[in-house]
Amino acid sequence: MGSVVITGAAGGLGRELAAAFARAGWALGLMGHSTPEALHELAASLEPPQAATACCDVRDAAAVDAAFARFDEALGGLDVLVHTAAISPPGLVATVAPEAFDEQIEVNLTGAFHCVRAAIVRMLPRHDGHIITIGSYWGAHGLYGGAAYSASKAGLVGLTLSAAHEVGRKGIRCNVVLPGFLRTPMTAGLKERDVARAVAGNVLGRASDFDEVCAFVVGLAAMRHVSAQVFNLDSRPARL
């Protein structure tokens, strides 16, 4: 099928996406702010055609470039980037520490820029490739107690769509996927009333499904005539 680099691969959605791509026959580049052992164990458990791992802080541009260079050597090229790396500690606008706000912007938005840029540099000579960033419904609607997260995810949409305009004539596709509410380590700390509120906003009255989200992303990765789109995968009415 080709090769895919997944950032945030050790996270809840990242792991599920890695498993789905492996089952579909893709070679995997697994990148995460985790221990080397955890990423090696994940790669070994999935048994893809080929796999490489890299521990990386996405805030560090040089570290991101080094990780992508490692994937170049191990996988022989990059066909798809799926960027999931993000953090979401809570904080009200009036009381969140400025450094905590900055950290989320640096990880969720600046880190995405570093990864998207590294992917584009590799895809341009080939006139081919697909970049999929994982956004959030809250990037368009604003999350109570999560201004930094919402701001970073709104910026991610702008970054991805701008890139789509810049590189579309070079055959590179760029799309955003909003996966909806999923039970992941990132959402594990939410109170049940907040979970119920998120689910209640869906006209179908249920949360998103990992298998459905992963199947969509894997299918989208192989599409050659779709770009500059934002796909909302739950049933909350969305405005963008």
PDB file of N, CA and C in Angstrom, residues 5-104:
ATOM      1  N   VAL A   5       3.495   7.620   8.243  1.00  0.00           N
ATOM      2  CA  VAL A   5       4.047   8.042   9.528  1.00  0.00           C
ATOM      3  C   VAL A   5       2.892   8.531  10.392  1.00  0.00           C
ATOM      4  N   ILE A   6       2.808   7.989  11.593  1.00  0.00           N
ATOM      5  CA  ILE A   6       1.763   8.373  12.542  1.00  0.00           C
ATOM      6  C   ILE A   6       2.424   9.017  13.744  1.00  0.00           C
ATOM      7  N   THR A   7       2.115  10.292  13.995  1.00  0.00           N
ATOM      8  CA  THR A   7       2.620  10.951  15.188  1.00  0.00           C
ATOM      9  C   THR A   7       1.631  10.719  16.325  1.00  0.00           C
ATOM     10  N   GLY A   8       2.149  10.816  17.548  1.00  0.00           N
ATOM     11  CA  GLY A   8       1.289  10.486  18.689  1.00  0.00           C
ATOM     12  C   GLY A   8       0.880   9.033  18.662  1.00  0.00           C
ATOM     13  N   ALA A   9       1.768   8.188  18.148  1.00  0.00           N
ATOM     14  CA  ALA A   9       1.410   6.782  17.895  1.00  0.00           C
ATOM     15  C   ALA A   9       1.144   5.992  19.162  1.00  0.00           C
ATOM     16  N   ALA A  10       1.668   6.449  20.291  1.00  0.00           N
ATOM     17  CA  ALA A  10       1.461   5.720  21.540  1.00  0.00           C
ATOM     18  C   ALA A  10       0.166   6.118  22.225  1.00  0.00           C
ATOM     19  N   GLY A  11      -0.529   7.138  21.713  1.00  0.00           N
ATOM     20  CA  GLY A  11      -1.782   7.580  22.310  1.00  0.00           C
ATOM     21  C   GLY A  11      -2.938   6.675  21.933  1.00  0.00           C
ATOM     22  N   GLY A  12      -4.099   6.975  22.486  1.00  0.00           N
ATOM     23  CA  GLY A  12      -5.256   6.115  22.260  1.00  0.00           C
ATOM     24  C   GLY A  12      -5.637   6.001  20.803  1.00  0.00           C
ATOM     25  N   LEU A  13      -5.885   7.120  20.130  1.00  0.00           N
ATOM     26  CA  LEU A  13      -6.249   7.068  18.719  1.00  0.00           C
ATOM     27  C   LEU A  13      -5.060   6.675  17.859  1.00  0.00           C
ATOM     28  N   GLY A  14      -3.867   7.153  18.210  1.00  0.00           N
ATOM     29  CA  GLY A  14      -2.678   6.801  17.443  1.00  0.00           C
ATOM     30  C   GLY A  14      -2.451   5.300  17.376  1.00  0.00           C
ATOM     31  N   ARG A  15      -2.613   4.618  18.498  1.00  0.00           N
ATOM     32  CA  ARG A  15      -2.433   3.158  18.527  1.00  0.00           C
ATOM     33  C   ARG A  15      -3.468   2.456  17.649  1.00  0.00           C
ATOM     34  N   GLU A  16      -4.702   2.908  17.741  1.00  0.00           N
ATOM     35  CA  GLU A  16      -5.765   2.290  16.943  1.00  0.00           C
ATOM     36  C   GLU A  16      -5.537   2.516  15.450  1.00  0.00           C
ATOM     37  N   LEU A  17      -5.088   3.711  15.102  1.00  0.00           N
ATOM     38  CA  LEU A  17      -4.790   3.995  13.697  1.00  0.00           C
ATOM     39  C   LEU A  17      -3.622   3.152  13.203  1.00  0.00           C
ATOM     40  N   ALA A  18      -2.592   3.009  14.038  1.00  0.00           N
ATOM     41  CA  ALA A  18      -1.448   2.191  13.652  1.00  0.00           C
ATOM     42  C   ALA A  18      -1.886   0.750  13.371  1.00  0.00           C
ATOM     43  N   ALA A  19      -2.747   0.217  14.222  1.00  0.00           N
ATOM     44  CA  ALA A  19      -3.236  -1.150  14.028  1.00  0.00           C
ATOM     45  C   ALA A  19      -4.047  -1.266  12.738  1.00  0.00           C
ATOM     46  N   ALA A  20      -4.873  -0.253  12.463  1.00  0.00           N
ATOM     47  CA  ALA A  20      -5.704  -0.293  11.262  1.00  0.00           C
ATOM     48  C   ALA A  20      -4.856  -0.210   9.994  1.00  0.00           C
ATOM     49  N   PHE A  21      -3.857   0.661   9.991  1.00  0.00           N
ATOM     50  CA  PHE A  21      -2.978   0.764   8.817  1.00  0.00           C
ATOM     51  C   PHE A  21      -2.169  -0.521   8.639  1.00  0.00           C
ATOM     52  N   ALA A  22      -1.713  -1.111   9.730  1.00  0.00           N
ATOM     53  CA  ALA A  22      -0.950  -2.359   9.634  1.00  0.00           C
ATOM     54  C   ALA A  22      -1.812  -3.467   9.026  1.00  0.00           C
ATOM     55  N   ARG A  23      -3.062  -3.557   9.462  1.00  0.00           N
ATOM     56  CA  ARG A  23      -3.957  -4.580   8.916  1.00  0.00           C
ATOM     57  C   ARG A  23      -4.200  -4.372   7.425  1.00  0.00           C
ATOM     58  N   ALA A  24      -4.153  -3.108   6.997  1.00  0.00           N
ATOM     59  CA  ALA A  24      -4.375  -2.806   5.579  1.00  0.00           C
ATOM     60  C   ALA A  24      -3.114  -2.953   4.738  1.00  0.00           C
ATOM     61  N   GLY A  25      -1.992  -3.343   5.381  1.00  0.00           N
ATOM     62  CA  GLY A  25      -0.777  -3.626   4.634  1.00  0.00           C
ATOM     63  C   GLY A  25       0.177  -2.469   4.457  1.00  0.00           C
ATOM     64  N   TRP A  26       0.014  -1.407   5.246  1.00  0.00           N
ATOM     65  CA  TRP A  26       0.905  -0.259   5.153  1.00  0.00           C
ATOM     66  C   TRP A  26       2.157  -0.469   6.001  1.00  0.00           C
ATOM     67  N   ALA A  27       3.288   0.039   5.527  1.00  0.00           N
ATOM     68  CA  ALA A  27       4.498   0.119   6.345  1.00  0.00           C
ATOM     69  C   ALA A  27       4.334   1.293   7.305  1.00  0.00           C
ATOM     70  N   LEU A  28       4.814   1.115   8.533  1.00  0.00           N
ATOM     71  CA  LEU A  28       4.539   2.089   9.583  1.00  0.00           C
ATOM     72  C   LEU A  28       5.791   2.816  10.060  1.00  0.00           C
ATOM     73  N   GLY A  29       5.673   4.131  10.190  1.00  0.00           N
ATOM     74  CA  GLY A  29       6.628   4.927  10.940  1.00  0.00           C
ATOM     75  C   GLY A  29       5.905   5.426  12.169  1.00  0.00           C
ATOM     76  N   LEU A  30       6.294   4.934  13.336  1.00  0.00           N
ATOM     77  CA  LEU A  30       5.594   5.260  14.578  1.00  0.00           C
ATOM     78  C   LEU A  30       6.410   6.276  15.366  1.00  0.00           C
ATOM     79  N   MET A  31       5.826   7.420  15.596  1.00  0.00           N
ATOM     80  CA  MET A  31       6.520   8.511  16.279  1.00  0.00           C
ATOM     81  C   MET A  31       5.713   8.910  17.500  1.00  0.00           C
ATOM     82  N   GLY A  32       6.409   9.055  18.625  1.00  0.00           N
ATOM     83  CA  GLY A  32       5.699   9.434  19.839  1.00  0.00           C
ATOM     84  C   GLY A  32       6.623  10.010  20.882  1.00  0.00           C
ATOM     85  N   HIS A  33       6.036  10.761  21.788  1.00  0.00           N
ATOM     86  CA  HIS A  33       6.775  11.309  22.927  1.00  0.00           C
ATOM     87  C   HIS A  33       6.666  10.284  24.043  1.00  0.00           C
ATOM     88  N   SER A  34       7.279   9.150  23.815  1.00  0.00           N
ATOM     89  CA  SER A  34       7.140   7.991  24.685  1.00  0.00           C
ATOM     90  C   SER A  34       8.505   7.344  24.836  1.00  0.00           C
ATOM     91  N   THR A  35       8.552   6.199  25.490  1.00  0.00           N
ATOM     92  CA  THR A  35       9.821   5.491  25.608  1.00  0.00           C
ATOM     93  C   THR A  35      10.075   4.674  24.341  1.00  0.00           C
ATOM     94  N   PRO A  36      11.339   4.480  23.971  1.00  0.00           N
ATOM     95  CA  PRO A  36      11.624   3.641  22.807  1.00  0.00           C
ATOM     96  C   PRO A  36      11.027   2.249  22.954  1.00  0.00           C
ATOM     97  N   GLU A  37      11.073   1.716  24.171  1.00  0.00           N
ATOM     98  CA  GLU A  37      10.564   0.363  24.389  1.00  0.00           C
ATOM     99  C   GLU A  37       9.072   0.269  24.079  1.00  0.00           C
ATOM    100  N   ALA A  38       8.308   1.292  24.488  1.00  0.00           N
ATOM    101  CA  ALA A  38       6.864   1.271  24.245  1.00  0.00           C
ATOM    102  C   ALA A  38       6.559   1.278  22.756  1.00  0.00           C
ATOM    103  N   LEU A  39       7.290   2.090  22.001  1.00  0.00           N
ATOM    104  CA  LEU A  39       7.067   2.140  20.560  1.00  0.00           C
ATOM    105  C   LEU A  39       7.518   0.857  19.876  1.00  0.00           C
ATOM    106  N   HIS A  40       8.643   0.288  20.324  1.00  0.00           N
ATOM    107  CA  HIS A  40       9.108  -0.987  19.758  1.00  0.00           C
ATOM    108  C   HIS A  40       8.086  -2.093  20.010  1.00  0.00           C
ATOM    109  N   GLU A  41       7.548  -2.125  21.230  1.00  0.00           N
ATOM    110  CA  GLU A  41       6.548  -3.142  21.561  1.00  0.00           C
ATOM    111  C   GLU A  41       5.295  -2.982  20.713  1.00  0.00           C
ATOM    112  N   LEU A  42       4.887  -1.727  20.489  1.00  0.00           N
ATOM    113  CA  LEU A  42       3.714  -1.480  19.649  1.00  0.00           C
ATOM    114  C   LEU A  42       3.967  -1.975  18.236  1.00  0.00           C
ATOM    115  N   ALA A  43       5.117  -1.631  17.662  1.00  0.00           N
ATOM    116  CA  ALA A  43       5.440  -2.064  16.308  1.00  0.00           C
ATOM    117  C   ALA A  43       5.460  -3.584  16.210  1.00  0.00           C
ATOM    118  N   ALA A  44       6.071  -4.243  17.199  1.00  0.00           N
ATOM    119  CA  ALA A  44       6.169  -5.704  17.178  1.00  0.00           C
ATOM    120  C   ALA A  44       4.797  -6.363  17.277  1.00  0.00           C
ATOM    121  N   SER A  45       3.898  -5.742  18.016  1.00  0.00           N
ATOM    122  CA  SER A  45       2.574  -6.340  18.207  1.00  0.00           C
ATOM    123  C   SER A  45       1.696  -6.228  16.964  1.00  0.00           C
ATOM    124  N   LEU A  46       2.006  -5.296  16.085  1.00  0.00           N
ATOM    125  CA  LEU A  46       1.145  -5.048  14.923  1.00  0.00           C
ATOM    126  C   LEU A  46       1.552  -5.846  13.695  1.00  0.00           C
ATOM    127  N   GLU A  47       2.825  -6.226  13.598  1.00  0.00           N
ATOM    128  CA  GLU A  47       3.344  -7.015  12.490  1.00  0.00           C
ATOM    129  C   GLU A  47       3.034  -6.405  11.122  1.00  0.00           C
ATOM    130  N   PRO A  48       3.393  -5.133  10.906  1.00  0.00           N
ATOM    131  CA  PRO A  48       3.216  -4.542   9.579  1.00  0.00           C
ATOM    132  C   PRO A  48       4.283  -5.061   8.621  1.00  0.00           C
ATOM    133  N   PRO A  49       4.171  -4.784   7.315  1.00  0.00           N
ATOM    134  CA  PRO A  49       5.208  -5.215   6.370  1.00  0.00           C
ATOM    135  C   PRO A  49       6.585  -4.679   6.752  1.00  0.00           C
ATOM    136  N   GLN A  50       6.649  -3.430   7.176  1.00  0.00           N
ATOM    137  CA  GLN A  50       7.868  -2.807   7.675  1.00  0.00           C
ATOM    138  C   GLN A  50       7.472  -1.849   8.786  1.00  0.00           C
ATOM    139  N   ALA A  51       8.400  -1.597   9.709  1.00  0.00           N
ATOM    140  CA  ALA A  51       8.105  -0.655  10.787  1.00  0.00           C
ATOM    141  C   ALA A  51       9.381   0.018  11.248  1.00  0.00           C
ATOM    142  N   ALA A  52       9.256   1.265  11.634  1.00  0.00           N
ATOM    143  CA  ALA A  52      10.346   2.020  12.247  1.00  0.00           C
ATOM    144  C   ALA A  52       9.739   2.892  13.322  1.00  0.00           C
ATOM    145  N   THR A  53      10.516   3.196  14.345  1.00  0.00           N
ATOM    146  CA  THR A  53      10.019   4.003  15.449  1.00  0.00           C
ATOM    147  C   THR A  53      10.971   5.161  15.726  1.00  0.00           C
ATOM    148  N   ALA A  54      10.426   6.221  16.315  1.00  0.00           N
ATOM    149  CA  ALA A  54      11.253   7.366  16.692  1.00  0.00           C
ATOM    150  C   ALA A  54      10.587   8.096  17.850  1.00  0.00           C
ATOM    151  N   CYS A  55      11.322   8.276  18.932  1.00  0.00           N
ATOM    152  CA  CYS A  55      10.851   9.095  20.048  1.00  0.00           C
ATOM    153  C   CYS A  55      11.183  10.550  19.734  1.00  0.00           C
ATOM    154  N   CYS A  56      10.217  11.419  19.921  1.00  0.00           N
ATOM    155  CA  CYS A  56      10.416  12.793  19.461  1.00  0.00           C
ATOM    156  C   CYS A  56       9.477  13.743  20.183  1.00  0.00           C
ATOM    157  N   ASP A  57      10.000  14.894  20.576  1.00  0.00           N
ATOM    158  CA  ASP A  57       9.187  16.000  21.069  1.00  0.00           C
ATOM    159  C   ASP A  57       8.881  16.879  19.860  1.00  0.00           C
ATOM    160  N   VAL A  58       7.626  16.935  19.462  1.00  0.00           N
ATOM    161  CA  VAL A  58       7.277  17.638  18.226  1.00  0.00           C
ATOM    162  C   VAL A  58       7.538  19.140  18.310  1.00  0.00           C
ATOM    163  N   ARG A  59       7.760  19.653  19.495  1.00  0.00           N
ATOM    164  CA  ARG A  59       8.086  21.079  19.632  1.00  0.00           C
ATOM    165  C   ARG A  59       9.485  21.390  19.124  1.00  0.00           C
ATOM    166  N   ASP A  60      10.310  20.374  18.989  1.00  0.00           N
ATOM    167  CA  ASP A  60      11.710  20.527  18.597  1.00  0.00           C
ATOM    168  C   ASP A  60      11.844  20.249  17.100  1.00  0.00           C
ATOM    169  N   ALA A  61      12.017  21.294  16.309  1.00  0.00           N
ATOM    170  CA  ALA A  61      12.064  21.133  14.857  1.00  0.00           C
ATOM    171  C   ALA A  61      13.197  20.214  14.424  1.00  0.00           C
ATOM    172  N   ALA A  62      14.363  20.348  15.054  1.00  0.00           N
ATOM    173  CA  ALA A  62      15.499  19.505  14.678  1.00  0.00           C
ATOM    174  C   ALA A  62      15.218  18.039  14.995  1.00  0.00           C
ATOM    175  N   ALA A  63      14.568  17.783  16.126  1.00  0.00           N
ATOM    176  CA  ALA A  63      14.237  16.407  16.497  1.00  0.00           C
ATOM    177  C   ALA A  63      13.227  15.813  15.522  1.00  0.00           C
ATOM    178  N   VAL A  64      12.270  16.622  15.085  1.00  0.00           N
ATOM    179  CA  VAL A  64      11.291  16.152  14.096  1.00  0.00           C
ATOM    180  C   VAL A  64      11.991  15.804  12.784  1.00  0.00           C
ATOM    181  N   ASP A  65      12.876  16.662  12.328  1.00  0.00           N
ATOM    182  CA  ASP A  65      13.613  16.384  11.087  1.00  0.00           C
ATOM    183  C   ASP A  65      14.424  15.097  11.209  1.00  0.00           C
ATOM    184  N   ALA A  66      15.037  14.888  12.378  1.00  0.00           N
ATOM    185  CA  ALA A  66      15.827  13.669  12.586  1.00  0.00           C
ATOM    186  C   ALA A  66      14.935  12.434  12.564  1.00  0.00           C
ATOM    187  N   ALA A  67      13.751  12.539  13.149  1.00  0.00           N
ATOM    188  CA  ALA A  67      12.828  11.402  13.160  1.00  0.00           C
ATOM    189  C   ALA A  67      12.379  11.056  11.740  1.00  0.00           C
ATOM    190  N   PHE A  68      12.050  12.075  10.948  1.00  0.00           N
ATOM    191  CA  PHE A  68      11.623  11.817   9.573  1.00  0.00           C
ATOM    192  C   PHE A  68      12.773  11.267   8.731  1.00  0.00           C
ATOM    193  N   ALA A  69      13.995  11.710   9.017  1.00  0.00           N
ATOM    194  CA  ALA A  69      15.149  11.151   8.307  1.00  0.00           C
ATOM    195  C   ALA A  69      15.305   9.669   8.636  1.00  0.00           C
ATOM    196  N   ARG A  70      15.032   9.308   9.868  1.00  0.00           N
ATOM    197  CA  ARG A  70      15.081   7.894  10.264  1.00  0.00           C
ATOM    198  C   ARG A  70      14.045   7.082   9.483  1.00  0.00           C
ATOM    199  N   PHE A  71      12.852   7.653   9.330  1.00  0.00           N
ATOM    200  CA  PHE A  71      11.819   6.951   8.574  1.00  0.00           C
ATOM    201  C   PHE A  71      12.187   6.853   7.095  1.00  0.00           C
ATOM    202  N   ASP A  72      12.826   7.897   6.559  1.00  0.00           N
ATOM    203  CA  ASP A  72      13.291   7.841   5.166  1.00  0.00           C
ATOM    204  C   ASP A  72      14.178   6.622   4.950  1.00  0.00           C
ATOM    205  N   GLU A  73      15.115   6.453   5.856  1.00  0.00           N
ATOM    206  CA  GLU A  73      16.096   5.375   5.723  1.00  0.00           C
ATOM    207  C   GLU A  73      15.444   4.011   5.900  1.00  0.00           C
ATOM    208  N   ALA A  74      14.536   3.907   6.870  1.00  0.00           N
ATOM    209  CA  ALA A  74      13.956   2.606   7.191  1.00  0.00           C
ATOM    210  C   ALA A  74      12.843   2.195   6.236  1.00  0.00           C
ATOM    211  N   LEU A  75      12.059   3.174   5.769  1.00  0.00           N
ATOM    212  CA  LEU A  75      10.869   2.858   4.973  1.00  0.00           C
ATOM    213  C   LEU A  75      11.032   3.191   3.497  1.00  0.00           C
ATOM    214  N   GLY A  76      12.075   3.935   3.154  1.00  0.00           N
ATOM    215  CA  GLY A  76      12.334   4.240   1.757  1.00  0.00           C
ATOM    216  C   GLY A  76      11.484   5.337   1.169  1.00  0.00           C
ATOM    217  N   GLY A  77      10.811   6.093   2.003  1.00  0.00           N
ATOM    218  CA  GLY A  77       9.989   7.191   1.493  1.00  0.00           C
ATOM    219  C   GLY A  77       8.761   7.374   2.351  1.00  0.00           C
ATOM    220  N   LEU A  78       8.030   8.452   2.074  1.00  0.00           N
ATOM    221  CA  LEU A  78       6.841   8.789   2.855  1.00  0.00           C
ATOM    222  C   LEU A  78       5.674   9.028   1.911  1.00  0.00           C
ATOM    223  N   ASP A  79       4.624   8.244   2.082  1.00  0.00           N
ATOM    224  CA  ASP A  79       3.417   8.415   1.283  1.00  0.00           C
ATOM    225  C   ASP A  79       2.340   9.207   2.023  1.00  0.00           C
ATOM    226  N   VAL A  80       2.197   8.947   3.329  1.00  0.00           N
ATOM    227  CA  VAL A  80       1.114   9.557   4.108  1.00  0.00           C
ATOM    228  C   VAL A  80       1.635   9.950   5.486  1.00  0.00           C
ATOM    229  N   LEU A  81       1.230  11.124   5.937  1.00  0.00           N
ATOM    230  CA  LEU A  81       1.418  11.531   7.327  1.00  0.00           C
ATOM    231  C   LEU A  81       0.053  11.623   7.986  1.00  0.00           C
ATOM    232  N   VAL A  82      -0.100  10.972   9.134  1.00  0.00           N
ATOM    233  CA  VAL A  82      -1.292  11.152   9.965  1.00  0.00           C
ATOM    234  C   VAL A  82      -0.818  11.759  11.280  1.00  0.00           C
ATOM    235  N   HIS A  83      -1.186  13.014  11.489  1.00  0.00           N
ATOM    236  CA  HIS A  83      -0.689  13.738  12.656  1.00  0.00           C
ATOM    237  C   HIS A  83      -1.753  13.743  13.746  1.00  0.00           C
ATOM    238  N   THR A  84      -1.488  13.002  14.845  1.00  0.00           N
ATOM    239  CA  THR A  84      -2.431  12.944  15.960  1.00  0.00           C
ATOM    240  C   THR A  84      -1.871  13.565  17.231  1.00  0.00           C
ATOM    241  N   ALA A  85      -0.579  13.856  17.284  1.00  0.00           N
ATOM    242  CA  ALA A  85       0.064  14.295  18.526  1.00  0.00           C
ATOM    243  C   ALA A  85      -0.600  15.546  19.093  1.00  0.00           C
ATOM    244  N   ALA A  86      -1.016  15.474  20.357  1.00  0.00           N
ATOM    245  CA  ALA A  86      -1.669  16.619  21.001  1.00  0.00           C
ATOM    246  C   ALA A  86      -1.751  16.374  22.498  1.00  0.00           C
ATOM    247  N   ILE A  87      -1.907  17.461  23.243  1.00  0.00           N
ATOM    248  CA  ILE A  87      -2.178  17.392  24.680  1.00  0.00           C
ATOM    249  C   ILE A  87      -3.388  18.275  24.964  1.00  0.00           C
ATOM    250  N   SER A  88      -4.044  18.042  26.111  1.00  0.00           N
ATOM    251  CA  SER A  88      -5.250  18.838  26.402  1.00  0.00           C
ATOM    252  C   SER A  88      -5.485  19.048  27.890  1.00  0.00           C
ATOM    253  N   PRO A  89      -4.486  19.499  28.655  1.00  0.00           N
ATOM    254  CA  PRO A  89      -4.766  19.810  30.060  1.00  0.00           C
ATOM    255  C   PRO A  89      -5.771  20.954  30.154  1.00  0.00           C
ATOM    256  N   PRO A  90      -6.704  20.887  31.115  1.00  0.00           N
ATOM    257  CA  PRO A  90      -7.740  21.916  31.198  1.00  0.00           C
ATOM    258  C   PRO A  90      -7.205  23.224  31.768  1.00  0.00           C
ATOM    259  N   GLY A  91      -7.949  24.291  31.534  1.00  0.00           N
ATOM    260  CA  GLY A  91      -7.584  25.584  32.086  1.00  0.00           C
ATOM    261  C   GLY A  91      -8.511  26.677  31.611  1.00  0.00           C
ATOM    262  N   LEU A  92      -9.117  27.409  32.541  1.00  0.00           N
ATOM    263  CA  LEU A  92      -9.983  28.527  32.201  1.00  0.00           C
ATOM    264  C   LEU A  92      -9.154  29.706  31.701  1.00  0.00           C
ATOM    265  N   VAL A  93      -9.700  30.482  30.802  1.00  0.00           N
ATOM    266  CA  VAL A  93      -8.979  31.628  30.253  1.00  0.00           C
ATOM    267  C   VAL A  93      -8.507  32.556  31.371  1.00  0.00           C
ATOM    268  N   ALA A  94      -9.359  32.781  32.368  1.00  0.00           N
ATOM    269  CA  ALA A  94      -9.046  33.748  33.418  1.00  0.00           C
ATOM    270  C   ALA A  94      -7.980  33.258  34.388  1.00  0.00           C
ATOM    271  N   THR A  95      -7.772  31.947  34.451  1.00  0.00           N
ATOM    272  CA  THR A  95      -6.886  31.420  35.487  1.00  0.00           C
ATOM    273  C   THR A  95      -5.757  30.536  34.969  1.00  0.00           C
ATOM    274  N   VAL A  96      -5.787  30.117  33.713  1.00  0.00           N
ATOM    275  CA  VAL A  96      -4.728  29.248  33.203  1.00  0.00           C
ATOM    276  C   VAL A  96      -3.400  29.997  33.203  1.00  0.00           C
ATOM    277  N   ALA A  97      -2.345  29.319  33.592  1.00  0.00           N
ATOM    278  CA  ALA A  97      -1.023  29.935  33.584  1.00  0.00           C
ATOM    279  C   ALA A  97      -0.580  30.175  32.143  1.00  0.00           C
ATOM    280  N   PRO A  98       0.002  31.323  31.845  1.00  0.00           N
ATOM    281  CA  PRO A  98       0.441  31.594  30.469  1.00  0.00           C
ATOM    282  C   PRO A  98       1.350  30.516  29.915  1.00  0.00           C
ATOM    283  N   GLU A  99       2.236  29.964  30.754  1.00  0.00           N
ATOM    284  CA  GLU A  99       3.135  28.927  30.259  1.00  0.00           C
ATOM    285  C   GLU A  99       2.391  27.640  29.912  1.00  0.00           C
ATOM    286  N   ALA A 100       1.279  27.358  30.618  1.00  0.00           N
ATOM    287  CA  ALA A 100       0.479  26.179  30.296  1.00  0.00           C
ATOM    288  C   ALA A 100      -0.254  26.375  28.965  1.00  0.00           C
ATOM    289  N   PHE A 101      -0.753  27.590  28.753  1.00  0.00           N
ATOM    290  CA  PHE A 101      -1.386  27.905  27.472  1.00  0.00           C
ATOM    291  C   PHE A 101      -0.369  27.774  26.343  1.00  0.00           C
ATOM    292  N   ASP A 102       0.808  28.353  26.546  1.00  0.00           N
ATOM    293  CA  ASP A 102       1.846  28.308  25.515  1.00  0.00           C
ATOM    294  C   ASP A 102       2.245  26.880  25.184  1.00  0.00           C
ATOM    295  N   GLU A 103       2.308  26.029  26.208  1.00  0.00           N
ATOM    296  CA  GLU A 103       2.724  24.634  25.972  1.00  0.00           C
ATOM    297  C   GLU A 103       1.753  23.933  25.030  1.00  0.00           C
ATOM    298  N   GLN A 104       0.456  24.148  25.239  1.00  0.00           N
ATOM    299  CA  GLN A 104      -0.509  23.493  24.359  1.00  0.00           C
ATOM    300  C   GLN A 104      -0.403  24.002  22.926  1.00  0.00           C
TER     301      GLN A 104
END
